[in-house]
mmCIF file of C-alpha atoms and ligand atoms in Angstrom:
data_model
loop_
_atom_site.group_PDB
_atom_site.id
_atom_site.type_symbol
_atom_site.label_atom_id
_atom_site.label_comp_id
_atom_site.label_asym_id
_atom_site.label_seq_id
_atom_site.Cartn_x
_atom_site.Cartn_y
_atom_site.Cartn_z
ATOM 1 C CA ALA L 1 26.116 28.595 48.821
ATOM 2 C CA ALA L 2 22.549 29.848 48.539
ATOM 3 C CA LYS L 3 23.017 32.057 51.519
ATOM 4 C CA GLY L 4 26.489 33.373 50.460
ATOM 5 C CA GLU L 5 26.133 37.046 50.007
ATOM 6 C CA LYS L 6 29.753 38.247 50.113
ATOM 7 C CA ARG L 7 30.198 40.732 47.293
ATOM 8 C CA GLY L 8 32.801 40.040 44.757
ATOM 9 C CA THR L 9 33.271 36.455 45.707
ATOM 10 C CA CYS L 10 34.185 34.201 42.757
ATOM 11 C CA ARG L 11 31.553 31.538 42.544
ATOM 12 C CA SER L 12 32.287 30.222 39.083
ATOM 13 C CA PHE L 13 33.731 26.990 40.605
ATOM 14 C CA GLU L 14 30.268 26.216 41.942
ATOM 15 C CA SER L 15 27.418 24.666 39.866
ATOM 16 C CA GLY L 16 25.708 27.065 37.379
ATOM 17 C CA PHE L 17 22.513 26.206 39.027
ATOM 18 C CA ASP L 18 23.295 28.159 42.147
ATOM 19 C CA VAL L 19 23.998 31.291 40.135
ATOM 20 C CA ALA L 20 20.793 30.813 38.214
ATOM 21 C CA ALA L 21 18.813 30.186 41.358
ATOM 22 C CA GLN L 22 20.214 33.323 42.983
ATOM 23 C CA GLU L 23 19.284 35.450 39.950
ATOM 24 C CA LYS L 24 15.791 34.003 40.080
ATOM 25 C CA ILE L 25 15.354 34.649 43.779
ATOM 26 C CA LYS L 26 16.513 38.273 43.145
ATOM 27 C CA LEU L 27 13.956 38.534 40.287
ATOM 28 C CA ILE L 28 11.200 37.237 42.439
ATOM 29 C CA PHE L 29 12.044 39.780 45.109
ATOM 30 C CA ASP L 30 11.963 42.487 42.512
ATOM 31 C CA LEU L 31 8.695 41.327 41.028
ATOM 32 C CA ARG L 32 7.132 41.388 44.494
ATOM 33 C CA GLU L 33 8.385 44.922 45.114
ATOM 34 C CA ALA L 34 7.151 46.009 41.657
ATOM 35 C CA ILE L 35 3.661 44.742 42.431
ATOM 36 C CA GLN L 36 3.697 46.417 45.798
ATOM 37 C CA HIS L 37 4.749 49.746 44.238
ATOM 38 C CA ASN L 38 2.259 49.542 41.446
ATOM 39 C CA ARG L 39 4.955 49.303 38.750
ATOM 40 C CA LEU L 40 3.287 46.682 36.588
ATOM 41 C CA LYS L 41 1.530 48.131 33.517
ATOM 42 C CA VAL L 42 -1.114 46.908 31.109
ATOM 43 C CA HIS L 43 -0.729 47.451 27.392
ATOM 44 C CA TYR L 44 -3.315 46.578 24.746
ATOM 45 C CA GLN L 45 -2.814 44.930 21.343
ATOM 46 C CA PRO L 46 -5.629 45.259 18.729
ATOM 47 C CA PHE L 47 -7.349 42.347 17.118
ATOM 48 C CA VAL L 48 -9.158 42.936 13.836
ATOM 49 C CA ASP L 49 -11.987 41.540 11.694
ATOM 50 C CA LEU L 50 -10.105 40.131 8.753
ATOM 51 C CA GLU L 51 -12.974 40.766 6.366
ATOM 52 C CA SER L 52 -13.491 44.617 7.222
ATOM 53 C CA GLY L 53 -9.993 45.289 8.600
ATOM 54 C CA GLU L 54 -11.720 47.046 11.515
ATOM 55 C CA VAL L 55 -10.312 46.776 15.059
ATOM 56 C CA VAL L 56 -12.913 44.768 17.155
ATOM 57 C CA GLY L 57 -11.040 44.564 20.340
ATOM 58 C CA TYR L 58 -7.870 44.741 22.360
ATOM 59 C CA GLU L 59 -5.961 42.080 24.303
ATOM 60 C CA ALA L 60 -4.595 43.257 27.697
ATOM 61 C CA LEU L 61 -0.961 42.224 28.118
ATOM 62 C CA ALA L 62 0.943 42.695 31.323
ATOM 63 C CA ARG L 63 4.161 44.685 31.160
ATOM 64 C CA TRP L 64 7.034 45.035 33.643
ATOM 65 C CA ARG L 65 9.924 47.429 33.164
ATOM 66 C CA HIS L 66 12.699 46.554 35.506
ATOM 67 C CA ASP L 67 15.012 49.274 36.748
ATOM 68 C CA VAL L 68 18.085 47.405 35.731
ATOM 69 C CA ARG L 69 17.056 44.748 33.183
ATOM 70 C CA GLY L 70 14.647 46.798 31.217
ATOM 71 C CA GLU L 71 11.483 45.142 29.862
ATOM 72 C CA VAL L 72 11.078 41.664 31.330
ATOM 73 C CA SER L 73 8.923 39.440 29.134
ATOM 74 C CA PRO L 74 5.679 38.251 30.541
ATOM 75 C CA ASP L 75 6.768 34.819 29.283
ATOM 76 C CA VAL L 76 9.288 35.123 32.063
ATOM 77 C CA PHE L 77 7.439 36.901 34.885
ATOM 78 C CA ILE L 78 4.050 35.348 34.568
ATOM 79 C CA PRO L 79 5.407 31.773 35.099
ATOM 80 C CA LEU L 80 7.472 33.264 38.011
ATOM 81 C CA ALA L 81 4.354 34.788 39.601
ATOM 82 C CA GLU L 82 2.584 31.430 39.160
ATOM 83 C CA GLU L 83 5.404 29.593 40.810
ATOM 84 C CA VAL L 84 5.559 31.918 43.980
ATOM 85 C CA GLY L 85 1.868 32.543 44.524
ATOM 86 C CA LEU L 86 1.733 36.025 43.100
ATOM 87 C CA ILE L 87 -0.384 35.308 40.056
ATOM 88 C CA GLU L 88 -3.729 35.974 41.738
ATOM 89 C CA THR L 89 -2.608 39.403 42.501
ATOM 90 C CA VAL L 90 -1.138 40.098 39.093
ATOM 91 C CA GLY L 91 -4.228 38.598 37.320
ATOM 92 C CA LYS L 92 -6.595 40.699 39.349
ATOM 93 C CA PHE L 93 -4.597 43.811 38.809
ATOM 94 C CA VAL L 94 -4.545 43.231 35.002
ATOM 95 C CA LEU L 95 -8.337 42.497 34.990
ATOM 96 C CA GLU L 96 -9.286 45.462 37.084
ATOM 97 C CA THR L 97 -6.991 47.901 35.118
ATOM 98 C CA ALA L 98 -8.185 46.624 31.793
ATOM 99 C CA CYS L 99 -11.910 46.701 32.580
ATOM 100 C CA ARG L 100 -11.599 50.264 34.000
ATOM 101 C CA GLU L 101 -9.668 51.483 30.896
ATOM 102 C CA ALA L 102 -11.984 49.704 28.479
ATOM 103 C CA MET L 103 -14.868 51.708 29.914
ATOM 104 C CA HIS L 104 -13.467 54.721 28.031
ATOM 105 C CA TRP L 105 -13.488 52.878 24.673
ATOM 106 C CA PRO L 106 -16.369 52.846 22.165
ATOM 107 C CA THR L 107 -18.793 50.182 23.401
ATOM 108 C CA HIS L 108 -18.417 47.939 20.336
ATOM 109 C CA ILE L 109 -14.780 47.415 21.148
ATOM 110 C CA ARG L 110 -14.156 44.176 23.011
ATOM 111 C CA LEU L 111 -11.560 43.436 25.747
ATOM 112 C CA ALA L 112 -9.668 40.181 26.073
ATOM 113 C CA VAL L 113 -7.813 39.325 29.357
ATOM 114 C CA ASN L 114 -5.461 36.330 29.866
ATOM 115 C CA VAL L 115 -6.288 34.154 32.889
ATOM 116 C CA SER L 116 -3.712 31.810 34.405
ATOM 117 C CA PRO L 117 -4.826 28.175 35.034
ATOM 118 C CA LEU L 118 -3.797 28.787 38.633
ATOM 119 C CA GLN L 119 -6.467 31.421 38.975
ATOM 120 C CA PHE L 120 -8.951 28.641 38.590
ATOM 121 C CA ARG L 121 -7.543 26.537 41.431
ATOM 122 C CA ASN L 122 -8.715 28.490 44.364
ATOM 123 C CA GLY L 123 -12.333 28.524 43.146
ATOM 124 C CA ASN L 124 -13.011 32.275 43.347
ATOM 125 C CA ILE L 125 -12.135 33.354 39.903
ATOM 126 C CA LEU L 126 -15.798 33.581 38.944
ATOM 127 C CA ALA L 127 -16.560 35.880 41.966
ATOM 128 C CA THR L 128 -13.525 37.897 41.139
ATOM 129 C CA VAL L 129 -14.511 38.521 37.505
ATOM 130 C CA ILE L 130 -18.076 39.374 38.382
ATOM 131 C CA ASN L 131 -17.028 41.784 41.192
ATOM 132 C CA VAL L 132 -14.606 43.563 38.843
ATOM 133 C CA LEU L 133 -17.342 43.848 36.167
ATOM 134 C CA SER L 134 -19.729 45.392 38.470
ATOM 135 C CA ALA L 135 -17.132 47.628 40.174
ATOM 136 C CA THR L 136 -15.982 48.951 36.861
ATOM 137 C CA GLY L 137 -19.384 48.940 35.017
ATOM 138 C CA LEU L 138 -17.973 47.011 32.036
ATOM 139 C CA ALA L 139 -20.679 44.904 30.326
ATOM 140 C CA ALA L 140 -19.907 41.207 30.644
ATOM 141 C CA GLU L 141 -20.548 40.757 26.841
ATOM 142 C CA ARG L 142 -17.534 42.957 26.097
ATOM 143 C CA LEU L 143 -15.244 40.780 28.038
ATOM 144 C CA GLU L 144 -13.448 37.660 26.711
ATOM 145 C CA LEU L 145 -11.249 35.593 28.938
ATOM 146 C CA GLU L 146 -8.198 33.810 27.308
ATOM 147 C CA ILE L 147 -7.333 30.472 28.828
ATOM 148 C CA THR L 148 -4.920 27.780 27.741
ATOM 149 C CA GLU L 149 -5.370 24.131 27.702
ATOM 150 C CA ALA L 150 -3.646 23.878 30.954
ATOM 151 C CA VAL L 151 -6.825 25.144 32.583
ATOM 152 C CA LEU L 152 -8.694 22.161 31.151
ATOM 153 C CA MET L 153 -6.012 19.769 32.367
ATOM 154 C CA GLU L 154 -7.244 20.687 35.805
ATOM 155 C CA LYS L 155 -9.473 17.774 35.891
ATOM 156 C CA GLY L 156 -12.858 17.530 37.423
ATOM 157 C CA PRO L 157 -16.244 19.147 36.827
ATOM 158 C CA ARG L 158 -15.382 22.332 38.727
ATOM 159 C CA THR L 159 -13.394 23.952 35.893
ATOM 160 C CA SER L 160 -16.120 23.230 33.445
ATOM 161 C CA ALA L 161 -18.768 24.512 35.771
ATOM 162 C CA ILE L 162 -16.847 27.707 36.356
ATOM 163 C CA ILE L 163 -16.514 28.271 32.534
ATOM 164 C CA ARG L 164 -20.187 27.481 31.990
ATOM 165 C CA ASN L 165 -21.086 29.988 34.644
ATOM 166 C CA MET L 166 -18.957 32.651 33.045
ATOM 167 C CA ARG L 167 -20.686 32.055 29.770
ATOM 168 C CA SER L 168 -24.006 32.356 31.334
ATOM 169 C CA PHE L 169 -23.103 35.915 32.372
ATOM 170 C CA GLY L 170 -22.298 36.565 28.739
ATOM 171 C CA ILE L 171 -18.461 36.538 29.069
ATOM 172 C CA GLY L 172 -16.694 35.084 26.131
ATOM 173 C CA ILE L 173 -14.147 32.279 26.587
ATOM 174 C CA SER L 174 -11.219 31.949 24.192
ATOM 175 C CA LEU L 175 -8.933 28.916 23.881
ATOM 176 C CA ASP L 176 -5.509 30.565 23.587
ATOM 177 C CA ASP L 177 -2.348 29.158 22.045
ATOM 178 C CA PHE L 178 -4.360 26.569 20.195
ATOM 179 C CA GLY L 179 -2.183 23.836 18.549
ATOM 180 C CA THR L 180 0.700 23.999 21.013
ATOM 181 C CA GLY L 181 -0.664 21.548 23.534
ATOM 182 C CA TYR L 182 -2.735 18.439 23.111
ATOM 183 C CA SER L 183 -5.343 20.385 21.275
ATOM 184 C CA SER L 184 -7.833 17.627 22.111
ATOM 185 C CA LEU L 185 -11.084 17.678 20.229
ATOM 186 C CA SER L 186 -12.885 16.692 23.376
ATOM 187 C CA TYR L 187 -12.007 20.022 24.808
ATOM 188 C CA LEU L 188 -13.579 21.813 22.105
ATOM 189 C CA LEU L 189 -16.769 19.681 22.371
ATOM 190 C CA ASN L 190 -16.965 19.699 26.170
ATOM 191 C CA TYR L 191 -16.311 23.279 26.989
ATOM 192 C CA PRO L 192 -18.396 26.207 25.717
ATOM 193 C CA PHE L 193 -15.641 28.185 24.053
ATOM 194 C CA THR L 194 -16.548 31.175 21.895
ATOM 195 C CA LYS L 195 -13.213 31.550 20.224
ATOM 196 C CA ILE L 196 -10.045 29.676 19.195
ATOM 197 C CA LYS L 197 -6.736 31.475 18.910
ATOM 198 C CA ILE L 198 -4.355 29.749 16.573
ATOM 199 C CA ASP L 199 -0.938 30.027 18.189
ATOM 200 C CA LYS L 200 1.539 32.406 16.559
ATOM 201 C CA SER L 201 4.122 29.707 16.023
ATOM 202 C CA PHE L 202 1.964 28.252 13.157
ATOM 203 C CA ILE L 203 1.272 31.691 11.655
ATOM 204 C CA LEU L 204 4.791 32.831 11.784
ATOM 205 C CA ASN L 205 5.816 29.604 9.916
ATOM 206 C CA LEU L 206 3.022 29.863 7.442
ATOM 207 C CA GLU L 207 5.121 31.143 4.605
ATOM 208 C CA HIS L 208 7.750 28.420 5.001
ATOM 209 C CA GLU L 209 6.095 25.353 6.256
ATOM 210 C CA MET L 210 3.517 23.329 4.403
ATOM 211 C CA ASN L 211 2.629 21.622 7.744
ATOM 212 C CA SER L 212 1.714 24.849 9.375
ATOM 213 C CA ARG L 213 -0.558 25.676 6.438
ATOM 214 C CA GLU L 214 -2.347 22.266 6.783
ATOM 215 C CA VAL L 215 -2.805 22.692 10.507
ATOM 216 C CA ILE L 216 -4.167 26.198 10.130
ATOM 217 C CA ARG L 217 -6.549 25.153 7.369
ATOM 218 C CA ALA L 218 -7.825 22.252 9.506
ATOM 219 C CA VAL L 219 -8.243 24.412 12.670
ATOM 220 C CA ILE L 220 -10.113 27.083 10.717
ATOM 221 C CA SER L 221 -12.593 24.628 9.255
ATOM 222 C CA LEU L 222 -12.944 22.787 12.587
ATOM 223 C CA GLY L 223 -13.553 26.029 14.484
ATOM 224 C CA ARG L 224 -16.085 27.278 12.003
ATOM 225 C CA SER L 225 -17.927 24.009 11.890
ATOM 226 C CA LEU L 226 -18.307 24.309 15.662
ATOM 227 C CA GLY L 227 -19.536 27.891 15.339
ATOM 228 C CA LEU L 228 -16.507 29.422 17.051
ATOM 229 C CA THR L 229 -14.733 32.616 16.060
ATOM 230 C CA VAL L 230 -11.338 31.632 14.758
ATOM 231 C CA THR L 231 -8.535 34.102 15.434
ATOM 232 C CA ALA L 232 -4.824 33.936 14.251
ATOM 233 C CA GLU L 233 -2.184 35.559 16.326
ATOM 234 C CA GLY L 234 1.274 36.629 15.068
ATOM 235 C CA ILE L 235 0.186 38.186 11.658
ATOM 236 C CA GLU L 236 3.220 40.227 10.619
ATOM 237 C CA ARG L 237 2.789 40.363 6.838
ATOM 238 C CA GLU L 238 0.116 41.322 4.394
ATOM 239 C CA GLY L 239 0.450 38.030 2.444
ATOM 240 C CA VAL L 240 -0.206 35.997 5.537
ATOM 241 C CA CYS L 241 -3.273 38.141 6.265
ATOM 242 C CA GLU L 242 -4.606 37.615 2.838
ATOM 243 C CA TYR L 243 -4.045 33.807 2.986
ATOM 244 C CA LEU L 244 -5.896 33.583 6.339
ATOM 245 C CA ARG L 245 -8.816 35.736 5.133
ATOM 246 C CA GLY L 246 -9.104 33.542 2.094
ATOM 247 C CA GLU L 247 -9.235 30.407 4.297
ATOM 248 C CA GLY L 248 -12.107 31.961 6.182
ATOM 249 C CA CYS L 249 -10.286 32.964 9.458
ATOM 250 C CA ALA L 250 -12.566 35.523 11.028
ATOM 251 C CA GLN L 251 -10.133 37.582 13.101
ATOM 252 C CA GLY L 252 -6.373 38.339 13.376
ATOM 253 C CA GLN L 253 -3.903 39.826 15.691
ATOM 254 C CA GLY L 254 -0.266 40.733 15.028
ATOM 255 C CA TYR L 255 2.344 43.446 14.465
ATOM 256 C CA LEU L 256 0.848 44.038 10.994
ATOM 257 C CA PHE L 257 -2.075 45.647 12.781
ATOM 258 C CA GLY L 258 -0.227 47.006 15.814
ATOM 259 C CA LYS L 259 1.846 46.081 18.890
ATOM 260 C CA ALA L 260 0.621 46.366 22.440
ATOM 261 C CA GLU L 261 0.409 49.974 23.579
ATOM 262 C CA PRO L 262 -0.646 51.940 26.690
ATOM 263 C CA ALA L 263 -4.319 52.895 26.843
ATOM 264 C CA ASP L 264 -3.614 56.555 26.107
ATOM 265 C CA LYS L 265 -1.969 55.605 22.758
ATOM 266 C CA LEU L 266 -4.834 53.671 21.399
ATOM 267 C CA SER L 267 -6.055 55.212 18.077
ATOM 268 C CA PHE L 268 -9.496 56.220 19.319
ATOM 269 C CA ALA L 269 -8.107 57.760 22.539
ATOM 270 C CA ALA L 270 -6.842 60.759 20.411
ATOM 271 C CA LYS L 271 -10.199 61.105 18.743
ATOM 272 C CA ARG L 272 -11.869 61.044 22.128
ATOM 273 C CA ASP L 273 -9.699 63.785 23.500
ATOM 274 C CA ALA L 274 -10.152 65.898 20.400
ATOM 275 C CA ALA L 275 -13.928 65.572 20.439
HETATM 276 P P1 C2E R 301 -0.457 35.281 24.498
HETATM 277 O O1 C2E R 301 -1.708 35.518 25.357
HETATM 278 O O2 C2E R 301 -0.598 34.309 23.532
HETATM 279 O O3 C2E R 301 -0.273 36.733 23.840
HETATM 280 C C1 C2E R 301 0.249 36.935 22.533
HETATM 281 C C2 C2E R 301 1.710 37.293 22.504
HETATM 282 O O4 C2E R 301 2.157 37.324 21.186
HETATM 283 C C3 C2E R 301 2.071 38.615 23.125
HETATM 284 O O5 C2E R 301 3.287 38.540 23.720
HETATM 285 C C4 C2E R 301 2.106 39.493 21.909
HETATM 286 O O6 C2E R 301 2.901 40.702 22.126
HETATM 287 C C5 C2E R 301 2.807 38.499 20.952
HETATM 288 N N1 C2E R 301 2.506 38.930 19.520
HETATM 289 C C6 C2E R 301 1.395 39.426 19.111
HETATM 290 N N2 C2E R 301 1.499 39.653 17.736
HETATM 291 C C7 C2E R 301 2.668 39.287 17.389
HETATM 292 C C8 C2E R 301 3.382 39.223 16.052
HETATM 293 O O7 C2E R 301 2.833 39.569 15.071
HETATM 294 N N3 C2E R 301 4.633 38.594 16.123
HETATM 295 C C9 C2E R 301 5.185 38.205 17.171
HETATM 296 N N4 C2E R 301 6.433 37.699 17.155
HETATM 297 N N5 C2E R 301 4.613 38.245 18.438
HETATM 298 C C10 C2E R 301 3.459 38.761 18.511
HETATM 299 P P2 C2E R 301 3.639 39.067 25.169
HETATM 300 O O8 C2E R 301 2.877 40.414 25.382
HETATM 301 O O9 C2E R 301 5.103 39.006 25.349
HETATM 302 O O10 C2E R 301 2.979 38.011 26.098
HETATM 303 C C11 C2E R 301 3.422 36.614 26.160
HETATM 304 C C12 C2E R 301 2.466 35.763 27.011
HETATM 305 O O11 C2E R 301 2.483 36.100 28.341
HETATM 306 C C13 C2E R 301 1.023 35.887 26.585
HETATM 307 O O12 C2E R 301 0.831 35.072 25.347
HETATM 308 C C14 C2E R 301 0.326 35.285 27.773
HETATM 309 O O13 C2E R 301 0.375 33.899 27.688
HETATM 310 C C15 C2E R 301 1.289 35.768 28.859
HETATM 311 N N6 C2E R 301 0.640 36.958 29.493
HETATM 312 C C16 C2E R 301 0.748 38.328 29.136
HETATM 313 N N7 C2E R 301 0.041 39.060 29.966
HETATM 314 C C17 C2E R 301 -0.586 38.155 30.856
HETATM 315 C C18 C2E R 301 -1.538 38.386 31.910
HETATM 316 O O14 C2E R 301 -2.002 39.479 32.263
HETATM 317 N N8 C2E R 301 -1.992 37.207 32.625
HETATM 318 C C19 C2E R 301 -1.546 35.985 32.198
HETATM 319 N N9 C2E R 301 -2.005 34.945 32.885
HETATM 320 N N10 C2E R 301 -0.693 35.772 31.253
HETATM 321 C C20 C2E R 301 -0.244 36.896 30.465
HETATM 322 MG MG1 MG R 302 -3.635 35.694 24.998
HETATM 323 MG MG1 MG R 303 -1.759 33.132 22.381
HETATM 324 MG MG1 MG R 304 1.153 32.614 24.364
#
């Protein structure tokens, strides 16, 4: 059935899996084509210092507008890219694009880039990052790489050596989506993180769920006592922002401050052009 390509053939008697699998194969094909034709884009979402309210950096987020389907969520196409061996290409494209564009920003504005656990597997992520920094001229101190716990699950000393090396160049390392995985304390102690990002699921629930509030409070105090910058993602409302500020959360990100936008739409881009 996987090879059946006759148009208009009714396949509803077959298992739903085949239909889903065919859809997926098509999407993979389209993703590969989009990459080849340079149709992936990078948008930037601000993160702010909660105390001053100032934008302190932008997170690069991959975007793919499909001809027929419209915007495909990175929660869909990033795992797909990981599954079929395209993630290194995508990851490098995002890193290069973002570092190049960040060179036009004021130098106190930082850049955060997500890195897939699979980019750590082949062992050349460090060289890739260093090469991109020197090719674009971006100072290592302005870059922070966001990794999830899945990176740390890749056992062995290599991952920790890579992360330590990145730190020694001055690159920041953020633990993304904190609270959704094992959130093991040993990770926080054994890897030289500079930032923890509390997952948006906790923040979005904050107003309704006492449990989320307790988790957030605990993570903020834990992060602070370890000397890490604690960030909350998914801040949509002023009340939530105030609560987090009051608890001592250093930074925040969310629709309250802005959604991800193309580089030419960022607030200082206009000022730069006008100047
Ligand atoms: P993430 O790294 O945790 O990024 C935060 C996600 O939360 C983004 O979704 C952002 O648009 C969304 N978000 C931010 N503020 C709010 C808010 O106030 N409310 C709500 N409801 N959502 C908010 P996005 O852009 O769809 O990205 C989803 C995930 O896809 C990212 O989660 C990241 O894990 C992955 N991703 C995106 N771009 C890349 C990339 O270049 N490389 C890799 N490896 N992963 C990427
Ligand atoms: Mg992230
Ligand atoms: Mg996150
Ligand atoms: Mg996420």
